[in-house]
PDB file of C-alpha atoms in Angstrom:
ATOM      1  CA  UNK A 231     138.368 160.102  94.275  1.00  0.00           C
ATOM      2  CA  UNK A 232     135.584 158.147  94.394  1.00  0.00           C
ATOM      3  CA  UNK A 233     134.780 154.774  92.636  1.00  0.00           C
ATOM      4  CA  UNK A 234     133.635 155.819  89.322  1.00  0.00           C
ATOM      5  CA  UNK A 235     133.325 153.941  85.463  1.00  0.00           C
ATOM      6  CA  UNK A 236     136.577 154.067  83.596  1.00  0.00           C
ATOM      7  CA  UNK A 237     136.787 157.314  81.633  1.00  0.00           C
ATOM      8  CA  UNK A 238     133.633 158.905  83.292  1.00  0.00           C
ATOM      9  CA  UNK A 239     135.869 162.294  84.568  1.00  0.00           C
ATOM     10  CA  UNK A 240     137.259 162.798  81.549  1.00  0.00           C
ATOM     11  CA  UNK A 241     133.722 164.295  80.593  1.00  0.00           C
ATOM     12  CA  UNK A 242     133.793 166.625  83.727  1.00  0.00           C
ATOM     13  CA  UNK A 243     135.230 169.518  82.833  1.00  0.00           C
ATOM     14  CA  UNK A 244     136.396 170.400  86.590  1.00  0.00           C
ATOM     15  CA  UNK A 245     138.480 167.486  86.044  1.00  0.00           C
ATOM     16  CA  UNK A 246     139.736 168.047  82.731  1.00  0.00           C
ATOM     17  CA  UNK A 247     140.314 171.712  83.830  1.00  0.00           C
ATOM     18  CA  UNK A 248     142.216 170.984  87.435  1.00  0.00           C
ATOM     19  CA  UNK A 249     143.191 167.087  86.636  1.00  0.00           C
ATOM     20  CA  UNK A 250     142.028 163.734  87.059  1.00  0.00           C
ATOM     21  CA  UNK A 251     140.380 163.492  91.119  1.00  0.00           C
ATOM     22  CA  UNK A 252     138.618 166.823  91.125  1.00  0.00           C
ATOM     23  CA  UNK A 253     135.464 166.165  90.046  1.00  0.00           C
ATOM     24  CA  UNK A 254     132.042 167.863  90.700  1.00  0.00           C
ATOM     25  CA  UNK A 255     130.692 164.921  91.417  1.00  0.00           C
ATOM     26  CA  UNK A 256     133.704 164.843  94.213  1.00  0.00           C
ATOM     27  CA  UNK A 257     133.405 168.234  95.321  1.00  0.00           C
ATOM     28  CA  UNK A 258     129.662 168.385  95.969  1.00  0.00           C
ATOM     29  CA  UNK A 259     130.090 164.982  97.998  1.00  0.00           C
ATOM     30  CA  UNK A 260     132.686 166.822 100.078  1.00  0.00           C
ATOM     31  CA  UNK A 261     130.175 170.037 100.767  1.00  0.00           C
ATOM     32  CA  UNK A 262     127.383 167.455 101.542  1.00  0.00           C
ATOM     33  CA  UNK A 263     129.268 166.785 104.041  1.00  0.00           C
ATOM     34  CA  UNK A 264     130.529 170.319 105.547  1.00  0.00           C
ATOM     35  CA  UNK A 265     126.656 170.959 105.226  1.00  0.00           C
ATOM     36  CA  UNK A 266     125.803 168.058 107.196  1.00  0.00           C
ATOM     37  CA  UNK A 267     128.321 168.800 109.931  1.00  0.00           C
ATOM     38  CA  UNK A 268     127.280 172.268 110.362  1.00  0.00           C
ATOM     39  CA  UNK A 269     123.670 171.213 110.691  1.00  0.00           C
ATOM     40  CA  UNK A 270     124.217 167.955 113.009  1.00  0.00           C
ATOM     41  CA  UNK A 271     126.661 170.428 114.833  1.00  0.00           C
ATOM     42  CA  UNK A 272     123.236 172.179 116.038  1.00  0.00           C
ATOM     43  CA  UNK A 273     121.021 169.392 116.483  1.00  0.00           C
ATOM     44  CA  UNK A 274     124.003 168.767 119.740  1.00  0.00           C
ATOM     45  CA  UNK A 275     123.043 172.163 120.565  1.00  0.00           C
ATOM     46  CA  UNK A 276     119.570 171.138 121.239  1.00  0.00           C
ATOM     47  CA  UNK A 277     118.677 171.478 124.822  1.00  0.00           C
ATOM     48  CA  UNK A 278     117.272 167.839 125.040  1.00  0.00           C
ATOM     49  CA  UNK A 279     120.558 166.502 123.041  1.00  0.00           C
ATOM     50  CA  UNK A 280     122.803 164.112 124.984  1.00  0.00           C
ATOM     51  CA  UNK A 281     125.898 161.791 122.903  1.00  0.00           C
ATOM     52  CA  UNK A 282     123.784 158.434 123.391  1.00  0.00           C
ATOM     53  CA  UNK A 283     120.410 160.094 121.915  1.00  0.00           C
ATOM     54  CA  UNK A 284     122.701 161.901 118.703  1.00  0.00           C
ATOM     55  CA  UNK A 285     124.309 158.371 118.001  1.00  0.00           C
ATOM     56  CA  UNK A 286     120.570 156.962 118.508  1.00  0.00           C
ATOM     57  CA  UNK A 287     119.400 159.679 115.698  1.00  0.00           C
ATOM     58  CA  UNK A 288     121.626 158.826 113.508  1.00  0.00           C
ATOM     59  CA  UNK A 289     121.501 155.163 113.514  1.00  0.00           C
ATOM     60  CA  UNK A 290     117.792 155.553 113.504  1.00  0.00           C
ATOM     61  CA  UNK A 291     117.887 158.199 110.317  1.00  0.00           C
ATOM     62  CA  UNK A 292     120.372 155.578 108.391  1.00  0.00           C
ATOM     63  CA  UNK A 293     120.084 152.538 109.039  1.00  0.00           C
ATOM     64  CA  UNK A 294     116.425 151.101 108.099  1.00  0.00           C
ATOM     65  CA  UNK A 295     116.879 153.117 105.020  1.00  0.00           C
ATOM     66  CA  UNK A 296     120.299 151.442 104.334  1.00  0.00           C
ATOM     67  CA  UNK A 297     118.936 147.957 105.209  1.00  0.00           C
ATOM     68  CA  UNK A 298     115.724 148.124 103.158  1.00  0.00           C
ATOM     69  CA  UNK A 299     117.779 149.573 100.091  1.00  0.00           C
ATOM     70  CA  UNK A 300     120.447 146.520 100.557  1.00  0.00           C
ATOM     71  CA  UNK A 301     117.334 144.101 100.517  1.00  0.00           C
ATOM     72  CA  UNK A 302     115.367 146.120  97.608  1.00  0.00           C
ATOM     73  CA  UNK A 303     118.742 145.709  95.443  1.00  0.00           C
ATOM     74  CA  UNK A 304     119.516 142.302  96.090  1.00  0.00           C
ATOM     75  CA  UNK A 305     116.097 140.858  95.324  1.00  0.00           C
ATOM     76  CA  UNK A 306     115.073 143.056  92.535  1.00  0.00           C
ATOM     77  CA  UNK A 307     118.334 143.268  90.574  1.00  0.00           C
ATOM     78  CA  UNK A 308     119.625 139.446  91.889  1.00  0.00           C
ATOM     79  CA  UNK A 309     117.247 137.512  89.079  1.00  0.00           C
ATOM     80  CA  UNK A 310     118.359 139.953  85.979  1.00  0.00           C
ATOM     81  CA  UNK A 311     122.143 140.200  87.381  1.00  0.00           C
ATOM     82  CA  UNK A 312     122.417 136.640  88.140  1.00  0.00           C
ATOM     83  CA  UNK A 313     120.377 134.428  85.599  1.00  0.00           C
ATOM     84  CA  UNK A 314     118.618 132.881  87.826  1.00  0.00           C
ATOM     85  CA  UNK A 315     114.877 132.523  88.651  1.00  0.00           C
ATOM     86  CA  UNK A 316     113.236 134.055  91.588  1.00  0.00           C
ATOM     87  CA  UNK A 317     112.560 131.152  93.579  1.00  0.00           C
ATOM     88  CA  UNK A 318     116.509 130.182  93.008  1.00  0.00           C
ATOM     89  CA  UNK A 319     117.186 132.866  93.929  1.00  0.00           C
ATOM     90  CA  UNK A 320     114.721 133.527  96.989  1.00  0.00           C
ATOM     91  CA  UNK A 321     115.767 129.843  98.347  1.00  0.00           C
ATOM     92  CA  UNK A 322     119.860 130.612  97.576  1.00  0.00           C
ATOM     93  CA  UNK A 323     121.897 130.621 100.668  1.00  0.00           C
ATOM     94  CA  UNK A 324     124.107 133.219  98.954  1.00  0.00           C
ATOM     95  CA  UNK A 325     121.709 135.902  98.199  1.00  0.00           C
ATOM     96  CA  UNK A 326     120.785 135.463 102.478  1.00  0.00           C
ATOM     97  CA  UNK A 327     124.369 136.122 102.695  1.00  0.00           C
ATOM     98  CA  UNK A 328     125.030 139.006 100.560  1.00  0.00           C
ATOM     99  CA  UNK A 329     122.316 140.890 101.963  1.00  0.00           C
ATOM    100  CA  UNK A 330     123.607 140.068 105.549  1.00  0.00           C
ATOM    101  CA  UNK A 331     127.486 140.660 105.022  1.00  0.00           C
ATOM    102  CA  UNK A 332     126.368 143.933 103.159  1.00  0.00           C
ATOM    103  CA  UNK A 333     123.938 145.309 105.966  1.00  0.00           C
ATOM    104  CA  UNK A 334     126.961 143.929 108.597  1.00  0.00           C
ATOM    105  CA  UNK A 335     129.558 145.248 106.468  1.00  0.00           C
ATOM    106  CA  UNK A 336     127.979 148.126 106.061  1.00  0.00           C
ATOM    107  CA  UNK A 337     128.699 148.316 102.358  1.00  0.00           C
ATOM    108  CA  UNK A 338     128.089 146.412  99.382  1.00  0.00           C
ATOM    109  CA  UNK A 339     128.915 142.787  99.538  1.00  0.00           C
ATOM    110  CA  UNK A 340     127.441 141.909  95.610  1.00  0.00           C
ATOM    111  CA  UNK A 341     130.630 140.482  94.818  1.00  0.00           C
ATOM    112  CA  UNK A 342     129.454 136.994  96.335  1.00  0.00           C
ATOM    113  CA  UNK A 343     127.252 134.834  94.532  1.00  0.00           C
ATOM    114  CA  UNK A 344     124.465 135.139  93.041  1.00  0.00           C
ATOM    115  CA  UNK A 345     124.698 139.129  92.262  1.00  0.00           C
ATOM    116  CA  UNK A 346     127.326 139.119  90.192  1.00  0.00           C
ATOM    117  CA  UNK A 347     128.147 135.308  88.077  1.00  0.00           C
ATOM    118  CA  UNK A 348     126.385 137.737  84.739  1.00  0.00           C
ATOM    119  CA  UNK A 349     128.256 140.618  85.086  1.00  0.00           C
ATOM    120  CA  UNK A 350     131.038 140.213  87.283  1.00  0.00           C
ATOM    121  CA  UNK A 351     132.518 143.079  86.403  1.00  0.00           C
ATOM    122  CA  UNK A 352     129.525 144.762  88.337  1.00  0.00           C
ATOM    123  CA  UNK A 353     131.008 142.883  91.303  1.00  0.00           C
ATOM    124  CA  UNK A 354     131.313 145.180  94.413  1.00  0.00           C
ATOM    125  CA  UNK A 355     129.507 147.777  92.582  1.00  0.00           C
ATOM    126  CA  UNK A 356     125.741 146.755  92.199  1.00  0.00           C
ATOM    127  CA  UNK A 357     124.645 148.933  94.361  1.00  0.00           C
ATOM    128  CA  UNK A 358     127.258 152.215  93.894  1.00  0.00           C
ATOM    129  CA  UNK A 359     125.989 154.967  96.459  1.00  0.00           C
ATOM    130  CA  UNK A 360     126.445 152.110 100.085  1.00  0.00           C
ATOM    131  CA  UNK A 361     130.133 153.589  99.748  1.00  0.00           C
ATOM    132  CA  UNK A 362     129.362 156.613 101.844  1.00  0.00           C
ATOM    133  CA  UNK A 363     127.979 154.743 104.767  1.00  0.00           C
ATOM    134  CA  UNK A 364     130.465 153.771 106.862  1.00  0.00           C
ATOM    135  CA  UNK A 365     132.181 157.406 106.491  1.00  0.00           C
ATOM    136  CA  UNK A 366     128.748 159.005 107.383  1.00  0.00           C
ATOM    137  CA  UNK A 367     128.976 156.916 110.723  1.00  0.00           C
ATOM    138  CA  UNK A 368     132.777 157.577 111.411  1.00  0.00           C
ATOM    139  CA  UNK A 369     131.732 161.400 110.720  1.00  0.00           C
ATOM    140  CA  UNK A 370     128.930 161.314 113.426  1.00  0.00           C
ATOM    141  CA  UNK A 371     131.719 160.085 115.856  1.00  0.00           C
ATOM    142  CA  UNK A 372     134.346 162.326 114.557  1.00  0.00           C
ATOM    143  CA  UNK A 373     131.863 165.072 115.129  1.00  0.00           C
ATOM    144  CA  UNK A 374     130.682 164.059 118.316  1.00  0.00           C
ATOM    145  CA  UNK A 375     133.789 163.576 119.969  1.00  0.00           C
ATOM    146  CA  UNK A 376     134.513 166.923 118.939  1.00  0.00           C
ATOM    147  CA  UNK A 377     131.432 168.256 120.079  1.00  0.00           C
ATOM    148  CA  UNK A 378     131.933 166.807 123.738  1.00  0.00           C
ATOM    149  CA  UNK A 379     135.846 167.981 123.620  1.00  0.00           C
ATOM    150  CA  UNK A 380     135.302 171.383 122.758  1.00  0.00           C
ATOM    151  CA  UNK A 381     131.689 172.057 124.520  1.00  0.00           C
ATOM    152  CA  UNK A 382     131.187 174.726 121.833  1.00  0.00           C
ATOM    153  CA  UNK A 383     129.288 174.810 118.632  1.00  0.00           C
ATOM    154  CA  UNK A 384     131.286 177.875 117.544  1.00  0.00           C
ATOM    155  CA  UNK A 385     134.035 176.339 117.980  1.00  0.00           C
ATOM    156  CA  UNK A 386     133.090 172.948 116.749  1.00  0.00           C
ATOM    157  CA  UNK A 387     131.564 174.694 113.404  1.00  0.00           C
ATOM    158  CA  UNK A 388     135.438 176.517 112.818  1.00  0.00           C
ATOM    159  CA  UNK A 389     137.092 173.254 113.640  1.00  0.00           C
ATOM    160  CA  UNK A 390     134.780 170.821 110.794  1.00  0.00           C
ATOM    161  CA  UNK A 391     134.637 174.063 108.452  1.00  0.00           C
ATOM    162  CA  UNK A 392     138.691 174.175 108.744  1.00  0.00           C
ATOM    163  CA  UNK A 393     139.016 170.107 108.125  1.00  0.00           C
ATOM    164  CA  UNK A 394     136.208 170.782 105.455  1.00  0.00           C
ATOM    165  CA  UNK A 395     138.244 173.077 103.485  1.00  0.00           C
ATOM    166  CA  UNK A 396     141.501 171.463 103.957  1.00  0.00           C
ATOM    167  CA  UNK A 397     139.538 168.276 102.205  1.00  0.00           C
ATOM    168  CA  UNK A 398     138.352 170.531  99.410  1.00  0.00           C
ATOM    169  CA  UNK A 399     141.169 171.856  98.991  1.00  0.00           C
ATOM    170  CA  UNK A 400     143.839 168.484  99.170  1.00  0.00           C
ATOM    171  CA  UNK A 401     143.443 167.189  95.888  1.00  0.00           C
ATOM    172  CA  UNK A 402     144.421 170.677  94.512  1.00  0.00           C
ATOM    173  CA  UNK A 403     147.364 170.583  96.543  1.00  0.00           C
ATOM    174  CA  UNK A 404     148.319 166.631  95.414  1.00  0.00           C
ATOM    175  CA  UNK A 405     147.124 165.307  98.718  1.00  0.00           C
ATOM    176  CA  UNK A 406     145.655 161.867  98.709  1.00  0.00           C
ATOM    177  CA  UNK A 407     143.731 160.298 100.534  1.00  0.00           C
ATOM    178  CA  UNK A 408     144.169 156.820  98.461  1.00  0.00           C
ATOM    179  CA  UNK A 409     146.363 154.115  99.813  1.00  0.00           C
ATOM    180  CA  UNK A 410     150.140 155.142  99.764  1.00  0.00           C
ATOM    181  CA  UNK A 411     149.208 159.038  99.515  1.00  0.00           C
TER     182      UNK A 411
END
């Protein structure tokens, strides 16, 4: 499962129903995903589609989104999370820092300084939904790769909507995809 607040899937009642790790929240992530490979699957249909002007797409549809959200978070939530002022924080070396290992790290870095000396238990978490990032870019490989093996989107579609319903379908079965699962 995903990172979540202590106690927050004991209130869904997939998970109380089928057991801690099958969540809605976890389940609708997973057919974001199937959805978004079928879809991409198509746009490398497109007649004018070629592997460096997907990977260009994508980058391009992520990643001034994902850099202006990193920035947005850091400087709007750094004063309340941190206690300090705005010019402290504007002029800190570490809030430069965060935002840069975060954008290069694809992910959030809020556990250094200044995001998180008021709450560190917030550390690593400020900004929740940057998780998915760095899978959304290993899935654009994984996809194109496939793509360029297989040269068909039929096929390609069977072959992501297989691995998309063995994923659905592992935590039911006691796969994990945690460390030592």
């Amino acid at each position: 499962s995903y990172p979540i607040a202590a106690g927050a899937n004991a209130m869904d009642p997939l998970a109380v129903f089928l057991g801690e790790g099958n969540s809605f929240g976890n389940y609708a992530v997973r057919v974001f995903f199937i959805l978004s490979g079928f879809l991409l699957t198509r746009s490398l249909d497109h007649p004018k589609s070629d592997p460096l002007r997907f990977l260009v797409n994508r980058l391009l549809r992520i990643l001034p989104g994902f850099c202006f959200a990193v920035t947005v978070t850091v400087l709007l939530l750094g004063p309340w999370l941190s206690g300090l002022s705005v010019p402290e924080l504007l002029f800190s070396k570490n809030t430069w820092l965060s935002i840069y290992w975060s954008i290069v790290g694809l992910g959030d870095a809020s556990s250094l300084p200044p995001n998180a000396s008021r709450f560190p238990e917030l550390a690593g978490f400020i900004n929740g939904s940057l998780w998915s990032i760095p899978y959304e870019l290993v899935c654009y490989l994984f996809l194109l790769a496939l793509h360029m093996l297989l040269r068909n989107s039929s096929k390609v579609a069977v072959a992501a909507g297989l691995l998309g319903l063995v994923s659905l379908l592992a935590p039911s079965l006691g796969w994990s995809m945690e460390q030592g699962g």
